Amino acid sequence: MSEKLGFYFDQTRCNGCRACQVACKDKHDLPVGTTWRRVVEYGGGTWQVDGDSFQPSVFASYMSVSCNHCEDAVCVQVCPTTAMTQGEDGVVHVDDSLCIGCRYCEWACPYSAPQYDADRGVMSKCDLCRDYRAEGQDPGCVAACPSRALDWGPIDELRAEHGELAAIEPLPDASITSPNLVITPHRDAQPVGTGTGRIVHEHEG
Amino acid sequence: MNVHELPMIIFTILAQMSVGAFVVLGAIQVIARVRGRVSGEELDRLTDPTLYAIGVTLVLGLVASIAHLGNLVNVFDVVRHVGSSWLSREIILGIAFAGLGFIFAATQWFKWGSAGLRQALAAVTALVGIALVYAMSMIYTTLAAVPAWNTWVTPVQFFTTTLLLGSLAVGAALMGTLMWRRRSSDDATDVATTDPGDLHIIATALRGIAVLAIVMLGVVFVVTPLHLAALSQGDAAAVASAEVFSGAWFITRLLLVFVGAGLLGVFVFRFTRTDQSDPRPLAVVATLAFGLVFVGEFMGRSLFYDQMMRIGM
């Protein structure tokens, strides 16, 4: 069995510039409304009582997500036509010669990875830049990150180097799809299910 | 109104109504035959028009479902993933229910085969229909990403719609059949008459339908608050989807179902107790009840799709 591929995201380095998002959109020539890689800002805060005064205690961090080419790819499981397929390297892609555009995979994915292409009536998604990889290049998003917050490679190697963490707020619990994703969390990152913040400034994305 | 998912609203409502109507019509047949006060031919004469109407309804639903798809070129590939995808299973069961239903309708029309054989075919068709509604609900129930759907409430909602709309549709269709016969008899005698025996059979059936509709109404009014309470305790997506169940649209939907099912219940029992011979008020009430509940359920299904709010990002 060949090794599964995945992404690494170093949240301590991400400043939310969205170069990855734009590079992805540009490389794949995605229409308005289709964004295979997305960056969101997760923020919140509380007040701390300090003597007679209240001090604000706030936090904000960024999360960059595309398809995580999950071990239990729920999009592949629910697809009625088998158009959503997973290669031996774990990369999930859409076979246009089978897709009927029913959008069931879109409902099923908690990472919003499969996105509908209204012009062609079929689903579209990240294929980890198959063509770039074939030429020995990094995927567009990884290459574009100015702070080197993104990386990709065999998931076993990424986990050996960076640990096992695959979910923090606002991502879904990793047990749902077993994403091939490794995260180095921001110092204020919150475990899944204990989040006190929310996704803010959505219009910026 | 969720216009975006309109094809799915039409498809799920019509398909569930068809299954419910088929099952309720079968139950009426079985109960009437067991009681034995009416011949099989007489009963078939009253119920067959409703059977054909179910076929038309189901076909309309299936056609609407196609409008949900973005690309029809590969439409026949939809059955490929039957081992894993509930959507494939839904399509296969939907086609099987339609196919068996048409064969059964044809055998009724041409009187092919023995009555026993036709009844066995109807029983198999009803079971496939129930499996279809179950598969439809599993499409949504199995989605861990959507808290409002990922609960036992989804199959309960779907089967409630199935029985509620199915029974009231049969009630309206049987009264329609009776009124049609009554009008047809005008030419011959110049006086509109209704066979008292037919009216008695249908009024008895309507009484059972009213009981079933009121029980289903009870299920709606028990399950909806439980569903809301559970969602309100959940994560951000769950709380946001709970908020869909509020406002004028939601209240109107509940009122329509309540008034529709309640109206029929109260009226039918008064009607059958007072032994009236004029079927017209009963026809009006049965049709009105069905109309109100249909609109109420349609609005409810629109809210169901509004609740497609996912966890994660």
Short mmCIF file of C-alpha atoms in Angstrom, two decimals, chain B residues 12-182:
data_model
loop_
_atom_site.label_atom_id
_atom_site.label_comp_id
_atom_site.label_asym_id
_atom_site.label_seq_id
_atom_site.Cartn_x
_atom_site.Cartn_y
_atom_site.Cartn_z
CA THR B 12 -39.89 13.84 -0.64
CA ILE B 13 -43.42 15.07 0.09
CA LEU B 14 -45.02 13.41 -2.96
CA ALA B 15 -43.08 10.15 -2.62
CA GLN B 16 -43.89 9.86 1.09
CA MET B 17 -47.52 10.74 0.44
CA SER B 18 -47.66 8.02 -2.23
CA VAL B 19 -46.23 5.38 0.10
CA GLY B 20 -48.54 6.45 2.91
CA ALA B 21 -51.59 6.45 0.66
CA PHE B 22 -50.72 3.02 -0.71
CA VAL B 23 -50.31 1.58 2.79
CA VAL B 24 -53.51 3.22 4.09
CA LEU B 25 -55.48 2.09 1.05
CA GLY B 26 -54.18 -1.44 1.64
CA ALA B 27 -55.18 -1.26 5.29
CA ILE B 28 -58.70 -0.16 4.31
CA GLN B 29 -58.92 -3.12 1.93
CA VAL B 30 -57.70 -5.59 4.54
CA ILE B 31 -59.95 -4.29 7.32
CA ALA B 32 -63.04 -4.14 5.09
CA ARG B 33 -62.45 -7.68 3.81
CA VAL B 34 -61.86 -9.05 7.30
CA ARG B 35 -65.15 -7.52 8.43
CA GLY B 36 -66.70 -9.14 5.37
CA ARG B 37 -69.69 -6.88 4.92
CA VAL B 38 -68.64 -5.86 1.42
CA SER B 39 -67.60 -7.82 -1.66
CA GLY B 40 -64.07 -7.56 -3.02
CA GLU B 41 -65.32 -6.24 -6.37
CA GLU B 42 -67.37 -3.53 -4.70
CA LEU B 43 -64.40 -2.49 -2.61
CA ASP B 44 -62.03 -2.44 -5.61
CA ARG B 45 -64.54 -0.30 -7.52
CA LEU B 46 -64.30 2.32 -4.77
CA THR B 47 -60.54 2.19 -4.14
CA ASP B 48 -59.04 1.66 -7.62
CA PRO B 49 -59.33 5.32 -8.73
CA THR B 50 -57.30 6.29 -5.67
CA LEU B 51 -54.71 3.66 -6.58
CA TYR B 52 -54.27 5.22 -10.03
CA ALA B 53 -54.01 8.70 -8.49
CA ILE B 54 -51.16 7.44 -6.27
CA GLY B 55 -49.30 6.38 -9.41
CA VAL B 56 -49.62 9.85 -10.94
CA THR B 57 -48.46 11.47 -7.69
CA LEU B 58 -45.40 9.24 -7.44
CA VAL B 59 -44.38 9.91 -11.04
CA LEU B 60 -44.66 13.68 -10.43
CA GLY B 61 -42.42 13.27 -7.38
CA LEU B 62 -39.81 11.24 -9.25
CA VAL B 63 -39.76 13.77 -12.10
CA ALA B 64 -39.26 16.58 -9.58
CA SER B 65 -36.29 14.74 -8.05
CA ILE B 66 -34.52 14.84 -11.41
CA ALA B 67 -34.66 18.65 -11.30
CA HIS B 68 -32.39 18.44 -8.25
CA LEU B 69 -29.52 17.09 -10.34
CA GLY B 70 -26.94 19.28 -12.05
CA ASN B 71 -25.89 16.87 -14.76
CA LEU B 72 -28.23 14.33 -16.34
CA VAL B 73 -25.62 12.82 -18.66
CA ASN B 74 -24.54 10.32 -16.01
CA VAL B 75 -27.94 9.85 -14.38
CA PHE B 76 -27.94 6.06 -14.78
CA ASP B 77 -24.73 5.85 -12.74
CA VAL B 78 -26.77 6.81 -9.67
CA VAL B 79 -27.27 3.15 -8.70
CA ARG B 80 -23.57 2.22 -8.73
CA HIS B 81 -22.84 2.78 -5.05
CA VAL B 82 -25.72 0.78 -3.59
CA GLY B 83 -23.35 -0.99 -1.20
CA SER B 84 -22.49 2.28 0.56
CA SER B 85 -24.75 5.19 -0.42
CA TRP B 86 -28.29 5.60 0.92
CA LEU B 87 -28.97 7.84 -2.08
CA SER B 88 -28.38 4.91 -4.45
CA ARG B 89 -30.64 2.77 -2.27
CA GLU B 90 -33.33 5.44 -2.28
CA ILE B 91 -33.36 5.61 -6.08
CA ILE B 92 -33.47 1.83 -6.45
CA LEU B 93 -36.28 1.49 -3.90
CA GLY B 94 -38.14 4.44 -5.47
CA ILE B 95 -38.02 2.82 -8.89
CA ALA B 96 -38.94 -0.58 -7.38
CA PHE B 97 -41.94 0.92 -5.56
CA ALA B 98 -43.09 2.68 -8.73
CA GLY B 99 -42.55 -0.44 -10.86
CA LEU B 100 -44.36 -2.81 -8.49
CA GLY B 101 -47.12 -0.23 -8.01
CA PHE B 102 -47.65 -0.01 -11.77
CA ILE B 103 -47.74 -3.78 -12.15
CA PHE B 104 -50.26 -3.99 -9.32
CA ALA B 105 -52.37 -1.19 -10.84
CA ALA B 106 -52.27 -2.97 -14.19
CA THR B 107 -53.41 -6.26 -12.66
CA GLN B 108 -56.27 -4.41 -10.96
CA TRP B 109 -57.24 -2.63 -14.18
CA PHE B 110 -57.21 -5.75 -16.38
CA LYS B 111 -58.17 -8.12 -13.56
CA TRP B 112 -55.12 -10.24 -14.25
CA GLY B 113 -54.42 -13.12 -11.89
CA SER B 114 -56.40 -14.19 -8.85
CA ALA B 115 -57.46 -11.75 -6.14
CA GLY B 116 -55.07 -13.49 -3.73
CA LEU B 117 -52.13 -13.06 -6.09
CA ARG B 118 -52.93 -9.36 -6.52
CA GLN B 119 -53.14 -8.91 -2.75
CA ALA B 120 -49.75 -10.56 -2.30
CA LEU B 121 -48.30 -8.20 -4.92
CA ALA B 122 -49.84 -5.22 -3.10
CA ALA B 123 -48.33 -6.37 0.20
CA VAL B 124 -44.85 -6.63 -1.33
CA THR B 125 -45.29 -3.19 -2.93
CA ALA B 126 -46.28 -1.69 0.44
CA LEU B 127 -43.20 -3.21 2.12
CA VAL B 128 -40.93 -1.79 -0.60
CA GLY B 129 -42.64 1.59 -0.09
CA ILE B 130 -41.93 1.50 3.64
CA ALA B 131 -38.31 0.58 2.87
CA LEU B 132 -38.21 3.57 0.49
CA VAL B 133 -39.28 6.01 3.21
CA TYR B 134 -36.71 4.47 5.56
CA ALA B 135 -33.96 4.88 2.94
CA MET B 136 -35.04 8.49 2.32
CA SER B 137 -34.71 9.24 6.03
CA MET B 138 -31.32 7.50 6.30
CA ILE B 139 -29.92 9.83 3.62
CA TYR B 140 -30.25 12.65 6.15
CA THR B 141 -29.98 10.77 9.46
CA THR B 142 -26.53 9.40 8.66
CA LEU B 143 -24.96 12.82 8.02
CA ALA B 144 -22.82 13.53 11.09
CA ALA B 145 -22.07 16.99 9.66
CA VAL B 146 -25.69 18.20 9.97
CA PRO B 147 -26.92 18.16 13.61
CA ALA B 148 -30.57 18.90 12.75
CA TRP B 149 -30.71 15.81 10.52
CA ASN B 150 -28.33 13.48 12.36
CA THR B 151 -30.99 12.28 14.84
CA TRP B 152 -33.77 9.69 15.26
CA VAL B 153 -36.16 12.61 14.69
CA THR B 154 -35.60 12.49 10.92
CA PRO B 155 -37.12 9.02 10.33
CA VAL B 156 -39.94 9.88 12.76
CA GLN B 157 -40.65 13.09 10.83
CA PHE B 158 -40.60 11.27 7.48
CA PHE B 159 -42.88 8.43 8.61
CA THR B 160 -45.23 10.94 10.26
CA THR B 161 -45.51 12.83 6.98
CA THR B 162 -46.00 9.52 5.19
CA LEU B 163 -48.96 8.44 7.33
CA LEU B 164 -50.45 11.89 7.89
CA LEU B 165 -50.49 12.97 4.25
CA GLY B 166 -51.08 9.43 2.96
CA SER B 167 -54.19 8.90 5.07
CA LEU B 168 -55.69 12.34 4.41
CA ALA B 169 -54.95 12.01 0.68
CA VAL B 170 -56.81 8.69 0.62
CA GLY B 171 -59.71 10.30 2.52
CA ALA B 172 -59.96 13.14 0.00
CA ALA B 173 -59.55 10.78 -2.97
CA LEU B 174 -62.23 8.35 -1.74
CA MET B 175 -64.67 11.22 -1.24
CA GLY B 176 -63.69 12.50 -4.68
CA THR B 177 -64.49 9.09 -6.15
CA LEU B 178 -67.86 9.09 -4.42
CA MET B 179 -68.71 12.60 -5.64
CA TRP B 180 -67.59 11.74 -9.16
CA ARG B 181 -69.92 8.73 -9.19
CA ARG B 182 -72.69 10.94 -7.85
#
